[in-house]
Amino acid sequence: NAGVTQTPKFRVLKTGQSMTLLCAQDMNHEYMYWYRQDPGMGLRLIHYSVGEGTTAKGEVPDGYNVSRLKKQNFLLGLESAAPSQTSVYFCASTKPGRETQYFGPGTRLLVL
Amino acid sequence: DQQVKQNSPSLSVQEGRISILNCDYTNSMFDYFLWYKKYPAEGPTFLISISSIKDKNEDGRFTVFLNKSAKHLSLHIVPSQPGDSAVYFCAASPRVSQGNLIFGKGTKLSVKP
């Protein structure tokens, strides 16, 4: 039981490049979330999904897209990376009716 | 405007003493509160939570107190240990939500031997 895993752990991008961050969970959770953490800013919700095939915007969705084609996977895409997207990205999951979210180890992204 | 505020960016305490981390919130629709602990280069891990129908919840060395009238909660760690050194995030969940959590900016706790 791996819990929540994230791929890759670290990535360097040039401005304008695209990439996809992968989140996978093996806990059969319906709800999944993508957050970013910046120094002094706490965790801010980017997008979330309450089930396969559904996604919704969070607090800071601009510049990101997401897809939930399978229940266990939640993908975060950057179509054209910008230096402002340099951050640590965390994925989390939970079950409906449960407030406790389980987090992955994070992906550190540097956009030059 | 921040709905969940942790006004102390850092806190330093001596091993064996009590650590008190504070959190204030502004939204009266919040009805569930959580504390997460985060070590460097790791994801946040759930520590303890409290429902708005309670004013105290205890789990071993960790106790969370909720004062609804003041919209304030606190996390007490007694006794503090060097392994407790981490960033602590307060989070809140509104009554009608899809599991969404609103996080504070975090407080970095340092426990000195």
GROMACS .gro file of N, CA and C in nm, chain B residues 3-98:
model
  288
  115GLN      N    1  -0.856   3.348   0.513
  115GLN     CA    2  -0.962   3.296   0.597
  115GLN      C    3  -0.907   3.218   0.716
  116VAL      N    4  -0.785   3.167   0.700
  116VAL     CA    5  -0.719   3.094   0.808
  116VAL      C    6  -0.582   3.159   0.830
  117LYS      N    7  -0.559   3.206   0.951
  117LYS     CA    8  -0.437   3.281   0.977
  117LYS      C    9  -0.353   3.218   1.086
  118GLN      N   10  -0.227   3.201   1.056
  118GLN     CA   11  -0.130   3.161   1.157
  118GLN      C   12  -0.031   3.276   1.165
  119ASN      N   13  -0.045   3.355   1.269
  119ASN     CA   14   0.028   3.482   1.274
  119ASN      C   15   0.172   3.469   1.318
  120SER      N   16   0.210   3.352   1.370
  120SER     CA   17   0.349   3.334   1.410
  120SER      C   18   0.420   3.248   1.308
  121PRO      N   19   0.512   3.304   1.230
  121PRO     CA   20   0.584   3.223   1.130
  121PRO      C   21   0.674   3.119   1.195
  122SER      N   22   0.721   3.148   1.317
  122SER     CA   23   0.812   3.054   1.381
  122SER      C   24   0.795   3.056   1.532
  123LEU      N   25   0.839   2.946   1.593
  123LEU     CA   26   0.829   2.930   1.738
  123LEU      C   27   0.945   2.841   1.781
  124SER      N   28   1.012   2.881   1.889
  124SER     CA   29   1.123   2.801   1.941
  124SER      C   30   1.095   2.769   2.087
  125VAL      N   31   1.105   2.640   2.122
  125VAL     CA   32   1.082   2.599   2.260
  125VAL      C   33   1.190   2.499   2.302
  126GLN      N   34   1.204   2.486   2.431
  126GLN     CA   35   1.302   2.392   2.486
  126GLN      C   36   1.238   2.253   2.497
  127GLU      N   37   1.320   2.153   2.474
  127GLU     CA   38   1.274   2.015   2.489
  127GLU      C   39   1.211   1.995   2.627
  128GLY      N   40   1.097   1.925   2.629
  128GLY     CA   41   1.030   1.897   2.756
  128GLY      C   42   0.927   2.001   2.795
  129ARG      N   43   0.934   2.120   2.734
  129ARG     CA   44   0.837   2.224   2.766
  129ARG      C   45   0.716   2.213   2.674
  130ILE      N   46   0.618   2.300   2.697
  130ILE     CA   47   0.498   2.298   2.614
  130ILE      C   48   0.517   2.387   2.491
  131SER      N   49   0.468   2.339   2.377
  131SER     CA   50   0.461   2.419   2.254
  131SER      C   51   0.315   2.453   2.231
  132ILE      N   52   0.287   2.580   2.205
  132ILE     CA   53   0.150   2.623   2.175
  132ILE      C   54   0.150   2.693   2.040
  133LEU      N   55   0.080   2.636   1.945
  133LEU     CA   56   0.069   2.694   1.812
  133LEU      C   57  -0.074   2.744   1.794
  134ASN      N   58  -0.086   2.866   1.743
  134ASN     CA   59  -0.216   2.931   1.734
  134ASN      C   60  -0.266   2.947   1.591
  135CYS      N   61  -0.398   2.953   1.579
  135CYS     CA   62  -0.460   2.967   1.448
  135CYS      C   63  -0.591   3.043   1.465
  136ASP      N   64  -0.616   3.140   1.380
  136ASP     CA   65  -0.741   3.215   1.381
  136ASP      C   66  -0.811   3.199   1.247
  137TYR      N   67  -0.943   3.203   1.250
  137TYR     CA   68  -1.017   3.192   1.124
  137TYR      C   69  -1.127   3.298   1.121
  138THR      N   70  -1.172   3.329   1.001
  138THR     CA   71  -1.271   3.436   0.986
  138THR      C   72  -1.406   3.385   0.939
  139ASN      N   73  -1.409   3.268   0.878
  139ASN     CA   74  -1.532   3.219   0.816
  139ASN      C   75  -1.613   3.135   0.916
  140SER      N   76  -1.731   3.182   0.951
  140SER     CA   77  -1.813   3.110   1.048
  140SER      C   78  -1.874   2.982   0.990
  141MET      N   79  -1.856   2.960   0.858
  141MET     CA   80  -1.906   2.838   0.795
  141MET      C   81  -1.811   2.719   0.816
  142PHE      N   82  -1.691   2.746   0.865
  142PHE     CA   83  -1.598   2.636   0.892
  142PHE      C   84  -1.653   2.552   1.008
  143ASP      N   85  -1.654   2.420   0.990
  143ASP     CA   86  -1.704   2.338   1.099
  143ASP      C   87  -1.612   2.221   1.133
  144TYR      N   88  -1.496   2.216   1.068
  144TYR     CA   89  -1.402   2.109   1.099
  144TYR      C   90  -1.263   2.166   1.080
  145PHE      N   91  -1.175   2.136   1.177
  145PHE     CA   92  -1.042   2.195   1.176
  145PHE      C   93  -0.937   2.086   1.193
  146LEU      N   94  -0.826   2.104   1.122
  146LEU     CA   95  -0.722   2.002   1.123
  146LEU      C   96  -0.586   2.067   1.142
  147TRP      N   97  -0.494   1.990   1.196
  147TRP     CA   98  -0.354   2.029   1.202
  147TRP      C   99  -0.272   1.926   1.124
  148TYR      N  100  -0.184   1.978   1.038
  148TYR     CA  101  -0.092   1.895   0.963
  148TYR      C  102   0.050   1.932   1.002
  149LYS      N  103   0.135   1.832   0.995
  149LYS     CA  104   0.277   1.848   1.025
  149LYS      C  105   0.356   1.822   0.899
  150LYS      N  106   0.457   1.903   0.873
  150LYS     CA  107   0.535   1.884   0.751
  150LYS      C  108   0.684   1.895   0.779
  151TYR      N  109   0.756   1.788   0.745
  151TYR     CA  110   0.902   1.790   0.749
  151TYR      C  111   0.954   1.835   0.612
  152PRO      N  112   1.076   1.889   0.608
  152PRO     CA  113   1.135   1.931   0.480
  152PRO      C  114   1.138   1.817   0.379
  153ALA      N  115   1.108   1.848   0.255
  153ALA     CA  116   1.114   1.753   0.144
  153ALA      C  117   1.016   1.637   0.158
  154GLU      N  118   0.913   1.653   0.242
  154GLU     CA  119   0.809   1.552   0.254
  154GLU      C  120   0.672   1.618   0.240
  155GLY      N  121   0.569   1.536   0.216
  155GLY     CA  122   0.435   1.590   0.212
  155GLY      C  123   0.379   1.610   0.352
  156PRO      N  124   0.277   1.696   0.366
  156PRO     CA  125   0.214   1.714   0.497
  156PRO      C  126   0.150   1.584   0.544
  157THR      N  127   0.155   1.561   0.674
  157THR     CA  128   0.090   1.444   0.732
  157THR      C  129  -0.011   1.491   0.837
  158PHE      N  130  -0.125   1.426   0.840
  158PHE     CA  131  -0.231   1.460   0.932
  158PHE      C  132  -0.186   1.435   1.075
  159LEU      N  133  -0.219   1.530   1.164
  159LEU     CA  134  -0.179   1.518   1.303
  159LEU      C  135  -0.300   1.497   1.395
  160ILE      N  136  -0.392   1.592   1.393
  160ILE     CA  137  -0.506   1.587   1.482
  160ILE      C  138  -0.614   1.678   1.426
  161SER      N  139  -0.740   1.651   1.462
  161SER     CA  140  -0.850   1.734   1.412
  161SER      C  141  -0.952   1.757   1.522
  162ILE      N  142  -1.046   1.849   1.494
  162ILE     CA  143  -1.153   1.876   1.588
  162ILE      C  144  -1.275   1.924   1.513
  163SER      N  145  -1.390   1.875   1.555
  163SER     CA  146  -1.516   1.920   1.499
  163SER      C  147  -1.564   2.041   1.575
  164SER      N  148  -1.647   2.123   1.510
  164SER     CA  149  -1.694   2.245   1.575
  164SER      C  150  -1.791   2.218   1.690
  165ILE      N  151  -1.836   2.094   1.705
  165ILE     CA  152  -1.926   2.063   1.816
  165ILE      C  153  -1.848   2.033   1.944
  166LYS      N  154  -1.716   2.028   1.932
  166LYS     CA  155  -1.631   2.002   2.048
  166LYS      C  156  -1.545   2.124   2.077
  167ASP      N  157  -1.489   2.129   2.198
  167ASP     CA  158  -1.395   2.237   2.227
  167ASP      C  159  -1.255   2.185   2.259
  168LYS      N  160  -1.241   2.052   2.261
  168LYS     CA  161  -1.110   1.994   2.291
  168LYS      C  162  -1.103   1.854   2.232
  169ASN      N  163  -0.984   1.823   2.179
  169ASN     CA  164  -0.958   1.687   2.134
  169ASN      C  165  -0.813   1.654   2.166
  170GLU      N  166  -0.793   1.536   2.224
  170GLU     CA  167  -0.661   1.500   2.273
  170GLU      C  168  -0.616   1.369   2.209
  171ASP      N  169  -0.487   1.364   2.174
  171ASP     CA  170  -0.429   1.241   2.118
  171ASP      C  171  -0.284   1.234   2.164
  172GLY      N  172  -0.263   1.163   2.272
  172GLY     CA  173  -0.128   1.150   2.325
  172GLY      C  174  -0.073   1.283   2.371
  173ARG      N  175   0.040   1.323   2.316
  173ARG     CA  176   0.103   1.449   2.356
  173ARG      C  177   0.037   1.571   2.290
  174PHE      N  178  -0.054   1.547   2.198
  174PHE     CA  179  -0.114   1.656   2.119
  174PHE      C  180  -0.258   1.681   2.161
  175THR      N  181  -0.290   1.809   2.186
  175THR     CA  182  -0.425   1.849   2.220
  175THR      C  183  -0.461   1.971   2.137
  176VAL      N  184  -0.580   1.969   2.078
  176VAL     CA  185  -0.629   2.086   2.005
  176VAL      C  186  -0.747   2.143   2.081
  177PHE      N  187  -0.745   2.275   2.099
  177PHE     CA  188  -0.853   2.348   2.165
  177PHE      C  189  -0.921   2.438   2.062
  178LEU      N  190  -1.054   2.444   2.071
  178LEU     CA  191  -1.130   2.528   1.980
  178LEU      C  192  -1.216   2.625   2.060
  179ASN      N  193  -1.204   2.753   2.030
  179ASN     CA  194  -1.286   2.858   2.090
  179ASN      C  195  -1.367   2.920   1.978
  180LYS      N  196  -1.491   2.874   1.962
  180LYS     CA  197  -1.572   2.918   1.847
  180LYS      C  198  -1.608   3.065   1.855
  181SER      N  199  -1.634   3.114   1.975
  181SER     CA  200  -1.674   3.254   1.988
  181SER      C  201  -1.561   3.347   1.946
  182ALA      N  202  -1.438   3.304   1.972
  182ALA     CA  203  -1.323   3.385   1.934
  182ALA      C  204  -1.269   3.347   1.796
  183LYS      N  205  -1.327   3.243   1.736
  183LYS     CA  206  -1.278   3.191   1.607
  183LYS      C  207  -1.127   3.164   1.617
  184HIS      N  208  -1.091   3.088   1.716
  184HIS     CA  209  -0.951   3.062   1.746
  184HIS      C  210  -0.931   2.916   1.785
  185LEU      N  211  -0.825   2.856   1.733
  185LEU     CA  212  -0.788   2.724   1.780
  185LEU      C  213  -0.638   2.720   1.807
  186SER      N  214  -0.601   2.627   1.893
  186SER     CA  215  -0.460   2.615   1.928
  186SER      C  216  -0.423   2.468   1.939
  187LEU      N  217  -0.298   2.441   1.912
  187LEU     CA  218  -0.240   2.307   1.923
  187LEU      C  219  -0.137   2.310   2.034
  188HIS      N  220  -0.156   2.222   2.133
  188HIS     CA  221  -0.061   2.211   2.243
  188HIS      C  222   0.016   2.080   2.229
  189ILE      N  223   0.147   2.090   2.242
  189ILE     CA  224   0.232   1.971   2.238
  189ILE      C  225   0.306   1.964   2.372
  190VAL      N  226   0.277   1.857   2.448
  190VAL     CA  227   0.338   1.844   2.580
  190VAL      C  228   0.376   1.697   2.605
  191PRO      N  229   0.500   1.666   2.641
  191PRO     CA  230   0.615   1.757   2.634
  191PRO      C  231   0.669   1.764   2.491
  192SER      N  232   0.729   1.873   2.456
  192SER     CA  233   0.786   1.889   2.323
  192SER      C  234   0.914   1.807   2.311
  193GLN      N  235   0.934   1.750   2.192
  193GLN     CA  236   1.053   1.669   2.166
  193GLN      C  237   1.124   1.723   2.041
  194PRO      N  238   1.254   1.702   2.029
  194PRO     CA  239   1.325   1.751   1.910
  194PRO      C  240   1.264   1.701   1.779
  195GLY      N  241   1.209   1.580   1.778
  195GLY     CA  242   1.146   1.525   1.659
  195GLY      C  243   1.018   1.597   1.619
  196ASP      N  244   0.968   1.683   1.708
  196ASP     CA  245   0.848   1.762   1.674
  196ASP      C  246   0.883   1.883   1.588
  197SER      N  247   1.011   1.910   1.572
  197SER     CA  248   1.055   2.024   1.490
  197SER      C  249   1.009   2.004   1.346
  198ALA      N  250   0.924   2.093   1.300
  198ALA     CA  251   0.861   2.081   1.169
  198ALA      C  252   0.778   2.207   1.145
  199VAL      N  253   0.717   2.215   1.028
  199VAL     CA  254   0.620   2.322   1.001
  199VAL      C  255   0.481   2.266   1.026
  200TYR      N  256   0.401   2.340   1.101
  200TYR     CA  257   0.266   2.297   1.135
  200TYR      C  258   0.165   2.387   1.063
  201PHE      N  259   0.076   2.321   0.990
  201PHE     CA  260  -0.028   2.393   0.917
  201PHE      C  261  -0.162   2.370   0.984
  202CYS      N  262  -0.236   2.478   1.002
  202CYS     CA  263  -0.374   2.472   1.045
  202CYS      C  264  -0.460   2.472   0.918
  203ALA      N  265  -0.568   2.393   0.918
  203ALA     CA  266  -0.657   2.388   0.802
  203ALA      C  267  -0.801   2.384   0.850
  204ALA      N  268  -0.892   2.436   0.767
  204ALA     CA  269  -1.034   2.439   0.802
  204ALA      C  270  -1.117   2.394   0.684
  205SER      N  271  -1.232   2.333   0.717
  205SER     CA  272  -1.322   2.283   0.614
  205SER      C  273  -1.461   2.341   0.637
  206PRO      N  274  -1.523   2.399   0.532
  206PRO     CA  275  -1.659   2.452   0.549
  206PRO      C  276  -1.764   2.342   0.553
  207ARG      N  277  -1.882   2.376   0.605
  207ARG     CA  278  -1.989   2.278   0.621
  207ARG      C  279  -2.025   2.213   0.489
  208VAL      N  280  -2.040   2.296   0.387
  208VAL     CA  281  -2.075   2.243   0.256
  208VAL      C  282  -1.952   2.248   0.169
  209SER      N  283  -1.886   2.139   0.153
  209SER     CA  284  -1.763   2.138   0.074
  209SER      C  285  -1.746   2.002   0.011
  210GLN      N  286  -1.656   1.996  -0.080
  210GLN     CA  287  -1.621   1.868  -0.141
  210GLN      C  288  -1.484   1.828  -0.091
   0.00000   0.00000   0.00000
